[in-house]
Amino acid sequence: MMEFFEKEIGVLYPWAKYDQVCVEDFTAGGMENTSLTILTDRTLFSDASENLRDSTGLVAHELAHQWFGDLVTCKDWSHLWLNEGFATYYDALYAGHKNGRDAFLYQMRGNANAVLNQPNDTNAIVRRDFNSPMDQFGFHAYPKGSWILHMLRSQLGEDLYRQIVKTYLERHAFGNVATDDFNKVIEELSGRSFDQFFNQYVYHAHHPELNISY
């Protein structure tokens, strides 16, 4: 998993070690402390159940955070998707690497449904009008954030997208970022304006709704 991320991201794992610790009664699935991820004890399976379900997605998500969230982290909670959207997307990319493209597409379809099935979607991904930081830990930052990256990757092409992510991380390593920092690297390396893209999908709410017949 780490070998795949190093190759896909283009930046070597930035810390001297990596540990995972399972904690009883942990309040979340996982937490990406720098070089040490805490996981719920529900990731420990018996011999009878470990071949029926696993925590590969969770492990991949938290490992991806070592780059997106630890090496580079958002300046404030309004830009949380730069942590959680990347981790969610790279979890899906690893699923595709491990189990084939259909596994990637299936996971991204699930991410899309998590967005499209939300009623009363009136909040933008990046916003200031939240009452608590926990308000940001929802479908906007995670599955919608992953789709922002997938759409960018599709428009830019895989090679240029990887170069952009590598440059973004190296330029802001051990620092804090806002969404515009990511957009600046995209525009610099692509030579194209993505203001309309970010304005529509990141700074404003909801998504296009299409009525199609054939």
PDB file of C-alpha atoms in Angstrom:
ATOM      1  CA  MET A   1       0.000   0.000   0.000  1.00  0.00           C
ATOM      2  CA  MET A   2       2.762   2.432   0.916  1.00  0.00           C
ATOM      3  CA  GLU A   3       4.709   1.503  -2.215  1.00  0.00           C
ATOM      4  CA  PHE A   4       1.649   2.250  -4.355  1.00  0.00           C
ATOM      5  CA  PHE A   5       1.039   5.612  -2.693  1.00  0.00           C
ATOM      6  CA  GLU A   6       4.666   6.664  -3.078  1.00  0.00           C
ATOM      7  CA  LYS A   7       4.509   5.870  -6.789  1.00  0.00           C
ATOM      8  CA  GLU A   8       1.047   7.351  -7.386  1.00  0.00           C
ATOM      9  CA  ILE A   9       1.650  10.520  -5.368  1.00  0.00           C
ATOM     10  CA  GLY A  10       5.250  10.984  -6.488  1.00  0.00           C
ATOM     11  CA  VAL A  11       6.468  11.907  -2.996  1.00  0.00           C
ATOM     12  CA  LEU A  12       8.171   9.414  -0.720  1.00  0.00           C
ATOM     13  CA  TYR A  13       6.551   8.586   2.600  1.00  0.00           C
ATOM     14  CA  PRO A  14       7.628  11.638   4.615  1.00  0.00           C
ATOM     15  CA  TRP A  15       8.239  10.157   8.069  1.00  0.00           C
ATOM     16  CA  ALA A  16      10.808   7.816   9.617  1.00  0.00           C
ATOM     17  CA  LYS A  17       8.272   5.188  10.714  1.00  0.00           C
ATOM     18  CA  TYR A  18       4.624   4.205  10.500  1.00  0.00           C
ATOM     19  CA  ASP A  19       2.628   2.526  13.225  1.00  0.00           C
ATOM     20  CA  GLN A  20      -1.009   1.537  13.587  1.00  0.00           C
ATOM     21  CA  VAL A  21      -2.590   1.118  17.017  1.00  0.00           C
ATOM     22  CA  CYS A  22      -6.065  -0.234  17.717  1.00  0.00           C
ATOM     23  CA  VAL A  23      -7.843   1.416  20.648  1.00  0.00           C
ATOM     24  CA  GLU A  24     -10.844   0.074  22.499  1.00  0.00           C
ATOM     25  CA  ASP A  25     -13.923   2.322  22.468  1.00  0.00           C
ATOM     26  CA  PHE A  26     -12.278   4.717  20.012  1.00  0.00           C
ATOM     27  CA  THR A  27     -14.794   7.350  18.946  1.00  0.00           C
ATOM     28  CA  ALA A  28     -14.030   7.185  15.203  1.00  0.00           C
ATOM     29  CA  GLY A  29     -12.866   4.730  12.585  1.00  0.00           C
ATOM     30  CA  GLY A  30      -9.356   6.093  12.440  1.00  0.00           C
ATOM     31  CA  MET A  31      -7.214   9.141  13.184  1.00  0.00           C
ATOM     32  CA  GLU A  32      -4.133  10.020  11.167  1.00  0.00           C
ATOM     33  CA  ASN A  33      -1.669  11.218  13.789  1.00  0.00           C
ATOM     34  CA  THR A  34       1.664  11.915  12.120  1.00  0.00           C
ATOM     35  CA  SER A  35       3.498   8.598  11.694  1.00  0.00           C
ATOM     36  CA  LEU A  36       0.987   6.784  13.924  1.00  0.00           C
ATOM     37  CA  THR A  37      -2.612   6.021  13.013  1.00  0.00           C
ATOM     38  CA  ILE A  38      -5.148   5.147  15.692  1.00  0.00           C
ATOM     39  CA  LEU A  39      -7.794   2.658  14.568  1.00  0.00           C
ATOM     40  CA  THR A  40     -10.960   1.370  16.168  1.00  0.00           C
ATOM     41  CA  ASP A  41     -10.654  -2.131  17.625  1.00  0.00           C
ATOM     42  CA  ARG A  42     -13.454  -3.114  15.227  1.00  0.00           C
ATOM     43  CA  THR A  43     -10.703  -3.538  12.636  1.00  0.00           C
ATOM     44  CA  LEU A  44      -9.485  -6.637  14.514  1.00  0.00           C
ATOM     45  CA  PHE A  45     -11.233  -9.675  13.043  1.00  0.00           C
ATOM     46  CA  SER A  46     -11.459 -13.236  14.244  1.00  0.00           C
ATOM     47  CA  ASP A  47     -10.112 -16.133  12.197  1.00  0.00           C
ATOM     48  CA  ALA A  48     -13.692 -16.941  11.270  1.00  0.00           C
ATOM     49  CA  SER A  49     -14.524 -13.481   9.924  1.00  0.00           C
ATOM     50  CA  GLU A  50     -11.316 -12.031   8.495  1.00  0.00           C
ATOM     51  CA  ASN A  51     -11.934 -13.614   5.096  1.00  0.00           C
ATOM     52  CA  LEU A  52     -15.464 -12.156   4.959  1.00  0.00           C
ATOM     53  CA  ARG A  53     -14.685  -8.501   5.627  1.00  0.00           C
ATOM     54  CA  ASP A  54     -11.611  -6.333   6.070  1.00  0.00           C
ATOM     55  CA  SER A  55     -10.486  -2.805   6.849  1.00  0.00           C
ATOM     56  CA  THR A  56      -8.348  -2.246   3.766  1.00  0.00           C
ATOM     57  CA  GLY A  57     -10.273   0.903   2.814  1.00  0.00           C
ATOM     58  CA  LEU A  58      -9.884   2.422   6.256  1.00  0.00           C
ATOM     59  CA  VAL A  59      -6.195   1.560   6.405  1.00  0.00           C
ATOM     60  CA  ALA A  60      -5.633   3.091   2.949  1.00  0.00           C
ATOM     61  CA  HIS A  61      -7.600   6.217   3.853  1.00  0.00           C
ATOM     62  CA  GLU A  62      -5.582   6.846   7.008  1.00  0.00           C
ATOM     63  CA  LEU A  63      -2.266   6.086   5.316  1.00  0.00           C
ATOM     64  CA  ALA A  64      -3.066   8.568   2.530  1.00  0.00           C
ATOM     65  CA  HIS A  65      -3.541  11.191   5.245  1.00  0.00           C
ATOM     66  CA  GLN A  66       0.175  10.970   6.033  1.00  0.00           C
ATOM     67  CA  TRP A  67       0.624  13.038   2.859  1.00  0.00           C
ATOM     68  CA  PHE A  68      -2.753  14.799   2.737  1.00  0.00           C
ATOM     69  CA  GLY A  69      -3.381  16.034   6.265  1.00  0.00           C
ATOM     70  CA  ASP A  70      -0.013  15.504   7.947  1.00  0.00           C
ATOM     71  CA  LEU A  71       2.680  16.527   5.447  1.00  0.00           C
ATOM     72  CA  VAL A  72       0.341  19.246   4.166  1.00  0.00           C
ATOM     73  CA  THR A  73      -2.781  20.247   6.074  1.00  0.00           C
ATOM     74  CA  CYS A  74      -5.649  22.674   5.629  1.00  0.00           C
ATOM     75  CA  LYS A  75      -5.302  26.177   7.090  1.00  0.00           C
ATOM     76  CA  ASP A  76      -8.738  26.017   8.692  1.00  0.00           C
ATOM     77  CA  TRP A  77     -11.833  23.810   8.781  1.00  0.00           C
ATOM     78  CA  SER A  78     -13.416  25.464   5.755  1.00  0.00           C
ATOM     79  CA  HIS A  79     -10.785  23.756   3.573  1.00  0.00           C
ATOM     80  CA  LEU A  80     -11.099  20.338   5.222  1.00  0.00           C
ATOM     81  CA  TRP A  81     -11.763  18.642   1.877  1.00  0.00           C
ATOM     82  CA  LEU A  82      -8.051  19.059   1.080  1.00  0.00           C
ATOM     83  CA  ASN A  83      -7.470  16.464   3.809  1.00  0.00           C
ATOM     84  CA  GLU A  84     -10.522  14.236   3.581  1.00  0.00           C
ATOM     85  CA  GLY A  85     -11.277  14.427  -0.142  1.00  0.00           C
ATOM     86  CA  PHE A  86      -7.731  13.372  -1.024  1.00  0.00           C
ATOM     87  CA  ALA A  87      -7.729  10.530   1.512  1.00  0.00           C
ATOM     88  CA  THR A  88     -11.095   9.278   0.208  1.00  0.00           C
ATOM     89  CA  TYR A  89      -9.958   9.426  -3.420  1.00  0.00           C
ATOM     90  CA  TYR A  90      -6.626   7.727  -2.827  1.00  0.00           C
ATOM     91  CA  ASP A  91      -8.391   4.988  -0.888  1.00  0.00           C
ATOM     92  CA  ALA A  92     -10.409   4.363  -4.079  1.00  0.00           C
ATOM     93  CA  LEU A  93      -7.300   4.531  -6.260  1.00  0.00           C
ATOM     94  CA  TYR A  94      -5.687   1.870  -4.101  1.00  0.00           C
ATOM     95  CA  ALA A  95      -8.793  -0.314  -4.407  1.00  0.00           C
ATOM     96  CA  GLY A  96      -8.404  -0.078  -8.175  1.00  0.00           C
ATOM     97  CA  HIS A  97      -4.717  -0.903  -7.968  1.00  0.00           C
ATOM     98  CA  LYS A  98      -5.337  -3.919  -5.729  1.00  0.00           C
ATOM     99  CA  ASN A  99      -8.544  -5.312  -7.200  1.00  0.00           C
ATOM    100  CA  GLY A 100      -8.858  -3.860 -10.692  1.00  0.00           C
ATOM    101  CA  ARG A 101     -10.574  -0.888 -12.328  1.00  0.00           C
ATOM    102  CA  ASP A 102     -14.069  -2.215 -11.653  1.00  0.00           C
ATOM    103  CA  ALA A 103     -13.326  -2.026  -7.921  1.00  0.00           C
ATOM    104  CA  PHE A 104     -12.278   1.595  -8.344  1.00  0.00           C
ATOM    105  CA  LEU A 105     -15.402   2.441 -10.357  1.00  0.00           C
ATOM    106  CA  TYR A 106     -17.657   0.677  -7.866  1.00  0.00           C
ATOM    107  CA  GLN A 107     -16.183   2.628  -4.975  1.00  0.00           C
ATOM    108  CA  MET A 108     -16.471   5.931  -6.849  1.00  0.00           C
ATOM    109  CA  ARG A 109     -20.076   5.073  -7.720  1.00  0.00           C
ATOM    110  CA  GLY A 110     -20.736   4.654  -4.008  1.00  0.00           C
ATOM    111  CA  ASN A 111     -19.087   8.021  -3.376  1.00  0.00           C
ATOM    112  CA  ALA A 112     -21.280   9.613  -6.038  1.00  0.00           C
ATOM    113  CA  ASN A 113     -24.444   8.137  -4.557  1.00  0.00           C
ATOM    114  CA  ALA A 114     -23.451   9.487  -1.146  1.00  0.00           C
ATOM    115  CA  VAL A 115     -23.596  12.959  -2.710  1.00  0.00           C
ATOM    116  CA  LEU A 116     -26.501  12.625  -5.147  1.00  0.00           C
ATOM    117  CA  ASN A 117     -28.831  11.089  -2.583  1.00  0.00           C
ATOM    118  CA  GLN A 118     -28.505  13.943  -0.096  1.00  0.00           C
ATOM    119  CA  PRO A 119     -31.699  15.991   0.377  1.00  0.00           C
ATOM    120  CA  ASN A 120     -31.516  19.759   0.834  1.00  0.00           C
ATOM    121  CA  ASP A 121     -27.911  20.048  -0.285  1.00  0.00           C
ATOM    122  CA  THR A 122     -27.488  23.798   0.181  1.00  0.00           C
ATOM    123  CA  ASN A 123     -23.915  24.061   1.480  1.00  0.00           C
ATOM    124  CA  ALA A 124     -20.724  24.512  -0.499  1.00  0.00           C
ATOM    125  CA  ILE A 125     -17.652  22.404   0.175  1.00  0.00           C
ATOM    126  CA  VAL A 126     -15.693  25.512   1.195  1.00  0.00           C
ATOM    127  CA  ARG A 127     -17.803  27.718   3.464  1.00  0.00           C
ATOM    128  CA  ARG A 128     -17.467  29.874   6.561  1.00  0.00           C
ATOM    129  CA  ASP A 129     -20.994  29.635   7.950  1.00  0.00           C
ATOM    130  CA  PHE A 130     -20.620  26.449   9.989  1.00  0.00           C
ATOM    131  CA  ASN A 131     -21.403  26.409  13.688  1.00  0.00           C
ATOM    132  CA  SER A 132     -18.880  23.747  14.667  1.00  0.00           C
ATOM    133  CA  PRO A 133     -15.854  22.220  12.933  1.00  0.00           C
ATOM    134  CA  MET A 134     -17.664  18.863  13.090  1.00  0.00           C
ATOM    135  CA  ASP A 135     -20.225  20.287  10.647  1.00  0.00           C
ATOM    136  CA  GLN A 136     -17.517  20.015   7.995  1.00  0.00           C
ATOM    137  CA  PHE A 137     -16.929  16.302   8.540  1.00  0.00           C
ATOM    138  CA  GLY A 138     -19.601  15.071   6.152  1.00  0.00           C
ATOM    139  CA  PHE A 139     -20.323  14.106   2.569  1.00  0.00           C
ATOM    140  CA  HIS A 140     -18.996  17.390   1.181  1.00  0.00           C
ATOM    141  CA  ALA A 141     -15.443  16.862   2.431  1.00  0.00           C
ATOM    142  CA  TYR A 142     -15.274  13.085   1.863  1.00  0.00           C
ATOM    143  CA  PRO A 143     -17.164  11.660  -1.169  1.00  0.00           C
ATOM    144  CA  LYS A 144     -17.796  14.979  -2.936  1.00  0.00           C
ATOM    145  CA  GLY A 145     -14.178  15.947  -2.350  1.00  0.00           C
ATOM    146  CA  SER A 146     -13.088  12.674  -3.939  1.00  0.00           C
ATOM    147  CA  TRP A 147     -15.199  13.434  -6.999  1.00  0.00           C
ATOM    148  CA  ILE A 148     -13.685  16.909  -7.339  1.00  0.00           C
ATOM    149  CA  LEU A 149     -10.296  15.215  -7.642  1.00  0.00           C
ATOM    150  CA  HIS A 150     -11.586  12.546 -10.019  1.00  0.00           C
ATOM    151  CA  MET A 151     -13.088  15.173 -12.321  1.00  0.00           C
ATOM    152  CA  LEU A 152      -9.824  17.124 -12.256  1.00  0.00           C
ATOM    153  CA  ARG A 153      -7.822  13.980 -12.992  1.00  0.00           C
ATOM    154  CA  SER A 154     -10.124  13.204 -15.908  1.00  0.00           C
ATOM    155  CA  GLN A 155      -9.774  16.706 -17.364  1.00  0.00           C
ATOM    156  CA  LEU A 156      -6.037  17.032 -16.820  1.00  0.00           C
ATOM    157  CA  GLY A 157      -4.979  13.498 -17.699  1.00  0.00           C
ATOM    158  CA  GLU A 158      -3.298  11.150 -15.259  1.00  0.00           C
ATOM    159  CA  ASP A 159       0.304  12.202 -15.902  1.00  0.00           C
ATOM    160  CA  LEU A 160      -0.302  15.948 -15.529  1.00  0.00           C
ATOM    161  CA  TYR A 161      -2.560  15.340 -12.528  1.00  0.00           C
ATOM    162  CA  ARG A 162       0.225  13.382 -10.792  1.00  0.00           C
ATOM    163  CA  GLN A 163       2.729  16.132 -11.561  1.00  0.00           C
ATOM    164  CA  ILE A 164       0.351  18.710 -10.075  1.00  0.00           C
ATOM    165  CA  VAL A 165      -0.189  16.720  -6.872  1.00  0.00           C
ATOM    166  CA  LYS A 166       3.550  16.130  -6.483  1.00  0.00           C
ATOM    167  CA  THR A 167       4.299  19.842  -6.962  1.00  0.00           C
ATOM    168  CA  TYR A 168       1.478  20.855  -4.594  1.00  0.00           C
ATOM    169  CA  LEU A 169       2.841  18.637  -1.822  1.00  0.00           C
ATOM    170  CA  GLU A 170       6.480  19.562  -2.320  1.00  0.00           C
ATOM    171  CA  ARG A 171       5.738  23.274  -2.487  1.00  0.00           C
ATOM    172  CA  HIS A 172       3.678  23.260   0.709  1.00  0.00           C
ATOM    173  CA  ALA A 173       5.419  20.464   2.641  1.00  0.00           C
ATOM    174  CA  PHE A 174       5.150  20.869   6.431  1.00  0.00           C
ATOM    175  CA  GLY A 175       2.818  23.813   5.855  1.00  0.00           C
ATOM    176  CA  ASN A 176      -0.814  24.849   5.709  1.00  0.00           C
ATOM    177  CA  VAL A 177      -2.911  25.280   2.582  1.00  0.00           C
ATOM    178  CA  ALA A 178      -6.187  26.696   1.350  1.00  0.00           C
ATOM    179  CA  THR A 179      -8.068  25.553  -1.725  1.00  0.00           C
ATOM    180  CA  ASP A 180      -6.628  28.389  -3.793  1.00  0.00           C
ATOM    181  CA  ASP A 181      -3.101  27.055  -3.174  1.00  0.00           C
ATOM    182  CA  PHE A 182      -4.099  23.829  -4.917  1.00  0.00           C
ATOM    183  CA  ASN A 183      -5.832  25.699  -7.736  1.00  0.00           C
ATOM    184  CA  LYS A 184      -2.755  27.871  -8.323  1.00  0.00           C
ATOM    185  CA  VAL A 185      -0.594  24.793  -8.935  1.00  0.00           C
ATOM    186  CA  ILE A 186      -3.213  23.345 -11.289  1.00  0.00           C
ATOM    187  CA  GLU A 187      -3.379  26.538 -13.336  1.00  0.00           C
ATOM    188  CA  GLU A 188       0.390  27.034 -13.326  1.00  0.00           C
ATOM    189  CA  LEU A 189       1.213  23.566 -14.639  1.00  0.00           C
ATOM    190  CA  SER A 190      -1.761  23.152 -16.956  1.00  0.00           C
ATOM    191  CA  GLY A 191      -1.742  26.656 -18.411  1.00  0.00           C
ATOM    192  CA  ARG A 192      -5.530  26.710 -18.063  1.00  0.00           C
ATOM    193  CA  SER A 193      -7.956  28.576 -15.835  1.00  0.00           C
ATOM    194  CA  PHE A 194      -9.953  26.437 -13.424  1.00  0.00           C
ATOM    195  CA  ASP A 195     -11.745  29.326 -11.718  1.00  0.00           C
ATOM    196  CA  GLN A 196     -15.084  28.325 -13.231  1.00  0.00           C
ATOM    197  CA  PHE A 197     -14.594  24.705 -12.156  1.00  0.00           C
ATOM    198  CA  PHE A 198     -13.812  25.587  -8.534  1.00  0.00           C
ATOM    199  CA  ASN A 199     -16.500  28.261  -8.455  1.00  0.00           C
ATOM    200  CA  GLN A 200     -19.151  25.775  -9.553  1.00  0.00           C
ATOM    201  CA  TYR A 201     -18.155  22.642  -7.669  1.00  0.00           C
ATOM    202  CA  VAL A 202     -16.239  23.838  -4.598  1.00  0.00           C
ATOM    203  CA  TYR A 203     -17.418  27.338  -3.704  1.00  0.00           C
ATOM    204  CA  HIS A 204     -21.094  26.823  -4.508  1.00  0.00           C
ATOM    205  CA  ALA A 205     -23.546  24.189  -3.359  1.00  0.00           C
ATOM    206  CA  HIS A 206     -25.204  21.216  -5.007  1.00  0.00           C
ATOM    207  CA  HIS A 207     -24.436  19.624  -8.353  1.00  0.00           C
ATOM    208  CA  PRO A 208     -25.816  19.618 -11.910  1.00  0.00           C
ATOM    209  CA  GLU A 209     -29.130  17.833 -12.282  1.00  0.00           C
ATOM    210  CA  LEU A 210     -29.725  16.339 -15.720  1.00  0.00           C
ATOM    211  CA  ASN A 211     -32.906  14.965 -17.241  1.00  0.00           C
ATOM    212  CA  ILE A 212     -31.968  12.495 -19.964  1.00  0.00           C
ATOM    213  CA  SER A 213     -34.080  10.314 -22.228  1.00  0.00           C
ATOM    214  CA  TYR A 214     -33.237   8.096 -25.150  1.00  0.00           C
TER     215      TYR A 214
END
